[in-house]
Short mmCIF file of C-alpha atoms in Angstrom, two decimals:
data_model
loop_
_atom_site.label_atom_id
_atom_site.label_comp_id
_atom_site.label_asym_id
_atom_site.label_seq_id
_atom_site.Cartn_x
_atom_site.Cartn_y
_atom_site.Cartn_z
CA UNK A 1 -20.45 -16.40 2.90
CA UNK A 2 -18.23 -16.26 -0.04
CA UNK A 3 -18.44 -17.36 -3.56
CA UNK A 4 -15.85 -18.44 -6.20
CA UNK A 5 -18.40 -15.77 -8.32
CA UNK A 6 -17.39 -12.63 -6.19
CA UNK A 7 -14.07 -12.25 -4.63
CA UNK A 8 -13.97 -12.10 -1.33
CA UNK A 9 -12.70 -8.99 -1.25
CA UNK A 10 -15.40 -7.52 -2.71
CA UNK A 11 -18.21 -9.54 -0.82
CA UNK A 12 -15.92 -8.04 2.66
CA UNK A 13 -17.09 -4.36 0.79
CA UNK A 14 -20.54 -4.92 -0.37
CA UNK A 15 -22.39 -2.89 2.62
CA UNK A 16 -19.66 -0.41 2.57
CA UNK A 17 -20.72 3.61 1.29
CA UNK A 18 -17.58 5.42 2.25
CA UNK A 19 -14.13 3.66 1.07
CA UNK A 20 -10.97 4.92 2.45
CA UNK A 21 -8.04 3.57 -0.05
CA UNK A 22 -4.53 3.84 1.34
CA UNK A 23 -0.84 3.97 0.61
CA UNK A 24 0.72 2.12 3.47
CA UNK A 25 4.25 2.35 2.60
CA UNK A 26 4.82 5.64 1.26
CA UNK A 27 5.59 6.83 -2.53
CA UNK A 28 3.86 5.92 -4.92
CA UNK A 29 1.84 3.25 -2.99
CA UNK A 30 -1.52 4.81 -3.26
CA UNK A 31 -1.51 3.84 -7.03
CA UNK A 32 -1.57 0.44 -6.21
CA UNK A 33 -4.79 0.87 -4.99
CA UNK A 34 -6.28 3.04 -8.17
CA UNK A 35 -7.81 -0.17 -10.04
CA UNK A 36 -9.59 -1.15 -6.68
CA UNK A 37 -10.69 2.37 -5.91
CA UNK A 38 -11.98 2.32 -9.18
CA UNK A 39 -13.87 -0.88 -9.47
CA UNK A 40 -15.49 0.07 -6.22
CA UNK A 41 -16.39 3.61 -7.51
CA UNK A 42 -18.29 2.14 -10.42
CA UNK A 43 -20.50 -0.15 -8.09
CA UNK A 44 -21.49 3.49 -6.97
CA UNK A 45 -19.32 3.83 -3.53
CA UNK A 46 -17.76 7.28 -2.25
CA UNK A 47 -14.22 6.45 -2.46
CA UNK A 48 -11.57 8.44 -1.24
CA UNK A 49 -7.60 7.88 -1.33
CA UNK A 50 -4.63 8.54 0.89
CA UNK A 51 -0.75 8.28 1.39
CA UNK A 52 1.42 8.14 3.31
CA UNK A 53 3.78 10.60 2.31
CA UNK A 54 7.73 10.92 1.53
CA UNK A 55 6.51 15.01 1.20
CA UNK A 56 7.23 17.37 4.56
CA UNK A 57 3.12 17.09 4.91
CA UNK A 58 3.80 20.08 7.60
CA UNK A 59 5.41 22.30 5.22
CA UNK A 60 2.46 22.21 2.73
CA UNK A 61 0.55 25.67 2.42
CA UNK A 62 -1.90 25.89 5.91
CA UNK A 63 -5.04 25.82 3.56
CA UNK A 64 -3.82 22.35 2.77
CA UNK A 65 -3.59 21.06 6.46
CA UNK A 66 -6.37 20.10 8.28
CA UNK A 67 -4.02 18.90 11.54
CA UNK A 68 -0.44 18.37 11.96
CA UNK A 69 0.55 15.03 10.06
CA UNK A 70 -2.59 15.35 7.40
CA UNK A 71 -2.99 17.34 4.37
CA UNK A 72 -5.89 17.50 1.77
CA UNK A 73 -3.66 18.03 -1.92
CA UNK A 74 -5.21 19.07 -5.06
CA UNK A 75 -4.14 19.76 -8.11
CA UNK A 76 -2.82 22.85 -7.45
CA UNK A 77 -1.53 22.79 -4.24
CA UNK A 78 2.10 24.41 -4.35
CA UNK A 79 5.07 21.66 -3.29
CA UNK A 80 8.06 19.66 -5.08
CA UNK A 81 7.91 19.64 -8.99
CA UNK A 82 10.14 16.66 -9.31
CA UNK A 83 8.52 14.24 -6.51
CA UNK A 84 4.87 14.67 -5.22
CA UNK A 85 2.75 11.37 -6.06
CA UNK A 86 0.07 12.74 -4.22
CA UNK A 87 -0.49 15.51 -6.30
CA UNK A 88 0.16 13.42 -9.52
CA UNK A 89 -2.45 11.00 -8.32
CA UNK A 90 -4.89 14.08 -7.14
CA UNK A 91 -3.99 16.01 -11.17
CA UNK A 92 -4.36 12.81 -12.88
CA UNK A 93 -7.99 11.95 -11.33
CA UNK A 94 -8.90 15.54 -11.82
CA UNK A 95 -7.92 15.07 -15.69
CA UNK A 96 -10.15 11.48 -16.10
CA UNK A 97 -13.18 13.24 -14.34
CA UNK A 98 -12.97 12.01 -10.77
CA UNK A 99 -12.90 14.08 -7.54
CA UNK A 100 -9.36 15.72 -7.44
CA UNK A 101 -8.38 15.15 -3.77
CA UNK A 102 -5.74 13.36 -2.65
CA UNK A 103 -5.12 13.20 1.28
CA UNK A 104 -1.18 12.65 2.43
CA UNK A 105 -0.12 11.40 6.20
CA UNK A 106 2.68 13.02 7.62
CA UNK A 107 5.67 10.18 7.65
CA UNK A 108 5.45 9.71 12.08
CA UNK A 109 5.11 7.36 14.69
CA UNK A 110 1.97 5.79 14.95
CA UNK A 111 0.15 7.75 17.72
CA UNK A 112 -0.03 10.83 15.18
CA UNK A 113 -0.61 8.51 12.45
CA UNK A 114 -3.58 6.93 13.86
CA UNK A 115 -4.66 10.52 14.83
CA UNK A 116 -5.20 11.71 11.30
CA UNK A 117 -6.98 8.77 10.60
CA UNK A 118 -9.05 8.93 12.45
CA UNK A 119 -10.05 12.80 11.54
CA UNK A 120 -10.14 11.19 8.08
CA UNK A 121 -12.73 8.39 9.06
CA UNK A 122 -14.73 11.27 10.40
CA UNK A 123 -15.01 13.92 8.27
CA UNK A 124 -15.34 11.32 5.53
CA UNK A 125 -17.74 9.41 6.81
CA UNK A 126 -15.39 6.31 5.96
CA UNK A 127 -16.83 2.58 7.12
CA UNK A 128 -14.19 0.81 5.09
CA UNK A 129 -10.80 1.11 4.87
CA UNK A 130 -8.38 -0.66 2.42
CA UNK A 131 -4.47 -0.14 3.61
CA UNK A 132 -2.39 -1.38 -0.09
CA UNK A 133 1.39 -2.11 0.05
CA UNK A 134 3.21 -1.86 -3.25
CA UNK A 135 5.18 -5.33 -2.50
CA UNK A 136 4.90 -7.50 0.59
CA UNK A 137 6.44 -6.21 3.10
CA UNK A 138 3.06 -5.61 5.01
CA UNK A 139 2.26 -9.17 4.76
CA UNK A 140 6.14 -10.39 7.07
CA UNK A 141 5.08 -11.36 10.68
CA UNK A 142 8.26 -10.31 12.04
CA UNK A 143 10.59 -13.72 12.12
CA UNK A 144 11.16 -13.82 8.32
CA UNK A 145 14.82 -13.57 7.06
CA UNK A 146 14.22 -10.39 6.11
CA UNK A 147 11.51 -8.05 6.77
CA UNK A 148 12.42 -5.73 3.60
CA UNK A 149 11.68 -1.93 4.32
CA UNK A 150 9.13 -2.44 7.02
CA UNK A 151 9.17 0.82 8.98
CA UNK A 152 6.16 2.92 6.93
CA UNK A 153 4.04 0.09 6.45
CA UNK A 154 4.20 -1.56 9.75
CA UNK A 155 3.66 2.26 11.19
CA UNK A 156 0.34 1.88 8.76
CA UNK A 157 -0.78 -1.27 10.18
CA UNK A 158 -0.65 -0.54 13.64
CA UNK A 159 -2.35 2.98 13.29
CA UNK A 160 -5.31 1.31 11.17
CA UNK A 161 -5.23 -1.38 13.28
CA UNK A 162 -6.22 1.07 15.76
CA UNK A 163 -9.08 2.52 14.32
CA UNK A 164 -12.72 1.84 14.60
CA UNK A 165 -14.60 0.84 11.09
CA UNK A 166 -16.53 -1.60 10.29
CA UNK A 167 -14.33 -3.07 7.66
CA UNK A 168 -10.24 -2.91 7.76
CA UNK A 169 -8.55 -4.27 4.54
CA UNK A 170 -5.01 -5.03 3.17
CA UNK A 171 -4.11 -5.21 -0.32
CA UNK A 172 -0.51 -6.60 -1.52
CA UNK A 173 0.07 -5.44 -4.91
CA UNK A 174 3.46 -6.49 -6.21
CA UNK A 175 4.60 -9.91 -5.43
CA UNK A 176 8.33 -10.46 -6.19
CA UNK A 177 9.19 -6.84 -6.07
CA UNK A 178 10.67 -6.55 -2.78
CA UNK A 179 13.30 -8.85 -3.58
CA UNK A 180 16.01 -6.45 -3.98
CA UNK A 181 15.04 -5.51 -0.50
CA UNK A 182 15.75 -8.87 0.24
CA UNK A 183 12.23 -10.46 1.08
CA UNK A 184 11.88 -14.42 0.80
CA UNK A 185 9.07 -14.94 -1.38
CA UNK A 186 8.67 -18.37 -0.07
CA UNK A 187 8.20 -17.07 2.97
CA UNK A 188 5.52 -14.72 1.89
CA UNK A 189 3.70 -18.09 1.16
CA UNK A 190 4.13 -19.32 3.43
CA UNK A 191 2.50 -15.94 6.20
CA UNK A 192 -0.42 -16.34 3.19
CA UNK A 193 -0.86 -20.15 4.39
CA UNK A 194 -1.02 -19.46 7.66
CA UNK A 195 -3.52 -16.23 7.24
CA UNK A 196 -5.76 -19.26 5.19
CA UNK A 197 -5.59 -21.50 7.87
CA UNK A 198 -6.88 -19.21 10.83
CA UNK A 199 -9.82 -17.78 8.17
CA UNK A 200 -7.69 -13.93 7.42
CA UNK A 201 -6.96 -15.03 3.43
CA UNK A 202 -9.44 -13.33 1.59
CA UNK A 203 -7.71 -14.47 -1.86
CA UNK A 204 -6.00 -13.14 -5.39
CA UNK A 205 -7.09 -11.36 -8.17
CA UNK A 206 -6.01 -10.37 -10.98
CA UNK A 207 -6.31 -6.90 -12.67
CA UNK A 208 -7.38 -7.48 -16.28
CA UNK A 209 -5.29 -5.45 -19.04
CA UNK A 210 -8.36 -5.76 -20.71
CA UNK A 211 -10.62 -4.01 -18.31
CA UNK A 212 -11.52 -0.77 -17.81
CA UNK A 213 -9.15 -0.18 -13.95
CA UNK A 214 -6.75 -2.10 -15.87
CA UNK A 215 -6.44 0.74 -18.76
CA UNK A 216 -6.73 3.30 -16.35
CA UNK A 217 -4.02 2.14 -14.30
CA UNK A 218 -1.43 1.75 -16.92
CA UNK A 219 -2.73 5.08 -18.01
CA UNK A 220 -2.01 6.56 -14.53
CA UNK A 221 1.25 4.84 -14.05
CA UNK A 222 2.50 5.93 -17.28
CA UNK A 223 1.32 9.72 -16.25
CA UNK A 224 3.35 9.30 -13.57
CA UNK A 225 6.49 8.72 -14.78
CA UNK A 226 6.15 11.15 -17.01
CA UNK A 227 5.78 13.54 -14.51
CA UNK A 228 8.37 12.46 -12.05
CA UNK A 229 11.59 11.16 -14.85
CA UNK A 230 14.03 11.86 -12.44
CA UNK A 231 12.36 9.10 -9.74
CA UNK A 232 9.77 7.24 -11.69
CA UNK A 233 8.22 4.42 -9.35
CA UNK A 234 9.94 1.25 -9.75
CA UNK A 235 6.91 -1.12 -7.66
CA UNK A 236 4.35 0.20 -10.04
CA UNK A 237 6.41 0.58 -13.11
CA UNK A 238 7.00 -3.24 -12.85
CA UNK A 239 3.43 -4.09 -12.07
CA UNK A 240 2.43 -2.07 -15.20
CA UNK A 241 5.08 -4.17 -16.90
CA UNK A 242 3.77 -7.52 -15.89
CA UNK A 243 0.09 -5.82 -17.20
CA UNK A 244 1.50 -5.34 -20.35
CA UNK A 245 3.02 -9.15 -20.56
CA UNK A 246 6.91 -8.44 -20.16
CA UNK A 247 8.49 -11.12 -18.95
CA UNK A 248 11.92 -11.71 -16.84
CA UNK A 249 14.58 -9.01 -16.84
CA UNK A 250 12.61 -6.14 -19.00
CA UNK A 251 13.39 -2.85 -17.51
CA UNK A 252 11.64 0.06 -17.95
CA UNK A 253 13.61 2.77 -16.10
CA UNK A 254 17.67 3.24 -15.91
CA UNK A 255 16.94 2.94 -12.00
CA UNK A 256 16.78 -0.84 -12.52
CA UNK A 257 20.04 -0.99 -14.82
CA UNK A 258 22.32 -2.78 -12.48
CA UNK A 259 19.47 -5.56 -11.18
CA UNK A 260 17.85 -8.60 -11.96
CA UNK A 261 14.39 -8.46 -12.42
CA UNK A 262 11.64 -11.05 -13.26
CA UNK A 263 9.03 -9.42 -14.01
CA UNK A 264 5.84 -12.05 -14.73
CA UNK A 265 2.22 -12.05 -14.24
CA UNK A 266 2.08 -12.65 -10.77
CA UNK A 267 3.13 -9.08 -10.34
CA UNK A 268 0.04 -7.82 -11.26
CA UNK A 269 -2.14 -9.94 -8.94
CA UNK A 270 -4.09 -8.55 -5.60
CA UNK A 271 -2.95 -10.78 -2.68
CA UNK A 272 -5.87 -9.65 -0.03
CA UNK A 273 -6.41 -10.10 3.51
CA UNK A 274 -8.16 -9.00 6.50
CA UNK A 275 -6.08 -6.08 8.34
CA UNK A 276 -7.13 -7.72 12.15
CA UNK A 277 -5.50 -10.86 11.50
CA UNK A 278 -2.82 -9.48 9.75
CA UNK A 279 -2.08 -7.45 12.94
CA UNK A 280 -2.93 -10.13 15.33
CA UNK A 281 0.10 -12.38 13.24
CA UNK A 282 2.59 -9.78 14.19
CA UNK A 283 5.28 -10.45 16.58
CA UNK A 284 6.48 -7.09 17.25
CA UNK A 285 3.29 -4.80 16.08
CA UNK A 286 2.36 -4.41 19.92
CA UNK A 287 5.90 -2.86 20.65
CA UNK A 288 5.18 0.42 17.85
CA UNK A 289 2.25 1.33 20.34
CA UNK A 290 3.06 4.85 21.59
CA UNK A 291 5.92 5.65 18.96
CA UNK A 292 5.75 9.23 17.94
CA UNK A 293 8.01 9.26 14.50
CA UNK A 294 8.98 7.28 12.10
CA UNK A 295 12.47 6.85 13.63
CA UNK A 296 11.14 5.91 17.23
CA UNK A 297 9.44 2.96 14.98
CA UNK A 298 12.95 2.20 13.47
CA UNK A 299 14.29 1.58 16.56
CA UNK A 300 11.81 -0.89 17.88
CA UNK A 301 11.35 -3.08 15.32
CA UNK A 302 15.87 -3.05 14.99
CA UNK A 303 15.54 -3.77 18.96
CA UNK A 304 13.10 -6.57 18.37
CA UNK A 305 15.44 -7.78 15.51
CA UNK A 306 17.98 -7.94 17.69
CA UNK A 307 16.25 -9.93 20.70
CA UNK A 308 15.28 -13.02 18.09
CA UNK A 309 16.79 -15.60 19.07
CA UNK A 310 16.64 -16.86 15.27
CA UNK A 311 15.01 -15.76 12.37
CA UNK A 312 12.89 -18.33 9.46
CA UNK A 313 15.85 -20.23 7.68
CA UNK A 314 15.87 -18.40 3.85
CA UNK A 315 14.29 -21.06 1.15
CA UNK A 316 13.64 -20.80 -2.73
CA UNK A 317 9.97 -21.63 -4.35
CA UNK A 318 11.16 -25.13 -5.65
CA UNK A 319 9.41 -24.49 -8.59
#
């Protein structure tokens, strides 16, 4: 039973102990997660987060590895000094007092995928899991006019999707990013109306500027493009923007100089669902069963592409 007092979000995590918080999509995705991990850290849960990684996971020391495709990374675990959000995330909660760890997924297929979750559910103890997408593209069904950069997150869904908690979460974090990728926003609605109607909508929320995730994000995000100039993260970059009240085409990094943006407050809103129905929505999730790597699930979801015989006609919000 929910309540317009407690998101529904929240209620969905109220019996959980043992939070799993997850990049879907790669980079710096994880951090789009930080203000929930947070919030649900101070209710007193075990929370825990993970990537999935644009790092060579299987290149990291072997102390780091606990099975091909996974890797625990700490502060001081050796890699790339110019791109490693992982181990910005893992040296930035080791800095604010919170347990330095940081787990990355290899970038495969989703049989190994699923694999080193589910050596993470174990050894963690995890009954919850919350997969976060920096943008939308988790949230397309398959038929959309575009389906943005797909591949990672899809690869994420499936593998979760596949894996035995008690509680399986998405989190969109982001909304109007992924149009340079050239998602229809409308269209993202429009999946959202249709999650609503068949009882997988568990709501928005805001993160407060105000509050105490909201300070640590920015404080995180800001870390983290200090610590990466050369690639700073545009999806949470702009989300920190829209925290801070920027408005319309207010850049932040010379990575954006020859776009449009419109950055505005719904950037920095939590568009939640539950991860079954999400993956029960999909047209094509079925078909990344069995893929291996990341390029096997490339192929299948451009072969699906392919045998549409049309895609959702592009609209604008009319408002």
């Amino acid at each position: 039973m929910f309540t317009l007092a407690e998101p529904p979000v929240f209620t969905r995590l109220r019996d959980a102990h043992s939070v799993l918080i997850a990049g879907a999509g790669g980079g710096f995705d994880v951090f789009s997660g930080l203000p929930l991990g947070l919030a649900l850290a101070e209710q007193g849960k075990r929370v825990h987060y993970a990537n999935l990684s644009f790092v060579t996971v299987d290149r990291l020391p072997s102390p780091s590895r606990l099975l091909p495709g996974l890797a625990a990374v700490r502060p001081d675990t050796p890699g790339n000094d110019d791109y490693f959000p992982e181990r910005t995330l893992a040296t930035w909660l080791g800095r604010n007092g919170f347990t330095d760890t940081v787990y990355a997924f290899g970038k495969t297929g989703v049989v190994p995928l699923r694999a080193a979750y589910r050596r993470l559910v174990k050894d963690l103890d995890v009954d919850a899991i919350v997969l976060v997408d920096g943008g939308t593209d988790i949230l397309m069904r398959g038929d959309e006019a575009s389906l943005g950069t797909p591949e990672e997150d899809m690869t994420s869904l499936a593998a979760v999707a596949g894996v035995r908690v008690p509680t399986r979460l998405v989190a969109s974090l982001g909304f109007g990013i992924d149009a340079y990728h050239g998602i229809c926003h409308a269209q993202v609605l429009e999946n959202l109306a249709a999650l609503t109607r068949e009882g997988h909508y568990l709501g928005a929320l805001s993160i407060p500027r105000e509050s105490r995730e909201g300070a640590l994000f920015l404080d995180a995000v800001a870390y983290a493009n200090e610590r990466t100039p050369l690639r700073p993260s545009i999806v949470q970059g702009s989300v920190a923007s829209a925290l801070h009240g920027r408005f319309g085409d207010a850049h932040f990094t010379e990575r954006t100089g020859n776009s449009e943006l419109f950055i505005n407050p719904l950037m920095s809103m939590y568009f939640t669902v539950d991860l079954v129905g999400l993956a029960e929505r999909s047209l094509y999730l079925s078909r990344l069963e069995g893929s291996e790597s990341i390029w096997d699930v490339a192929r299948r979801i451009a072969d699906f592409r392919d045998e549409l015989p049309f895609t959702r006609p592009r609209q604008a919000i009319p408002h």
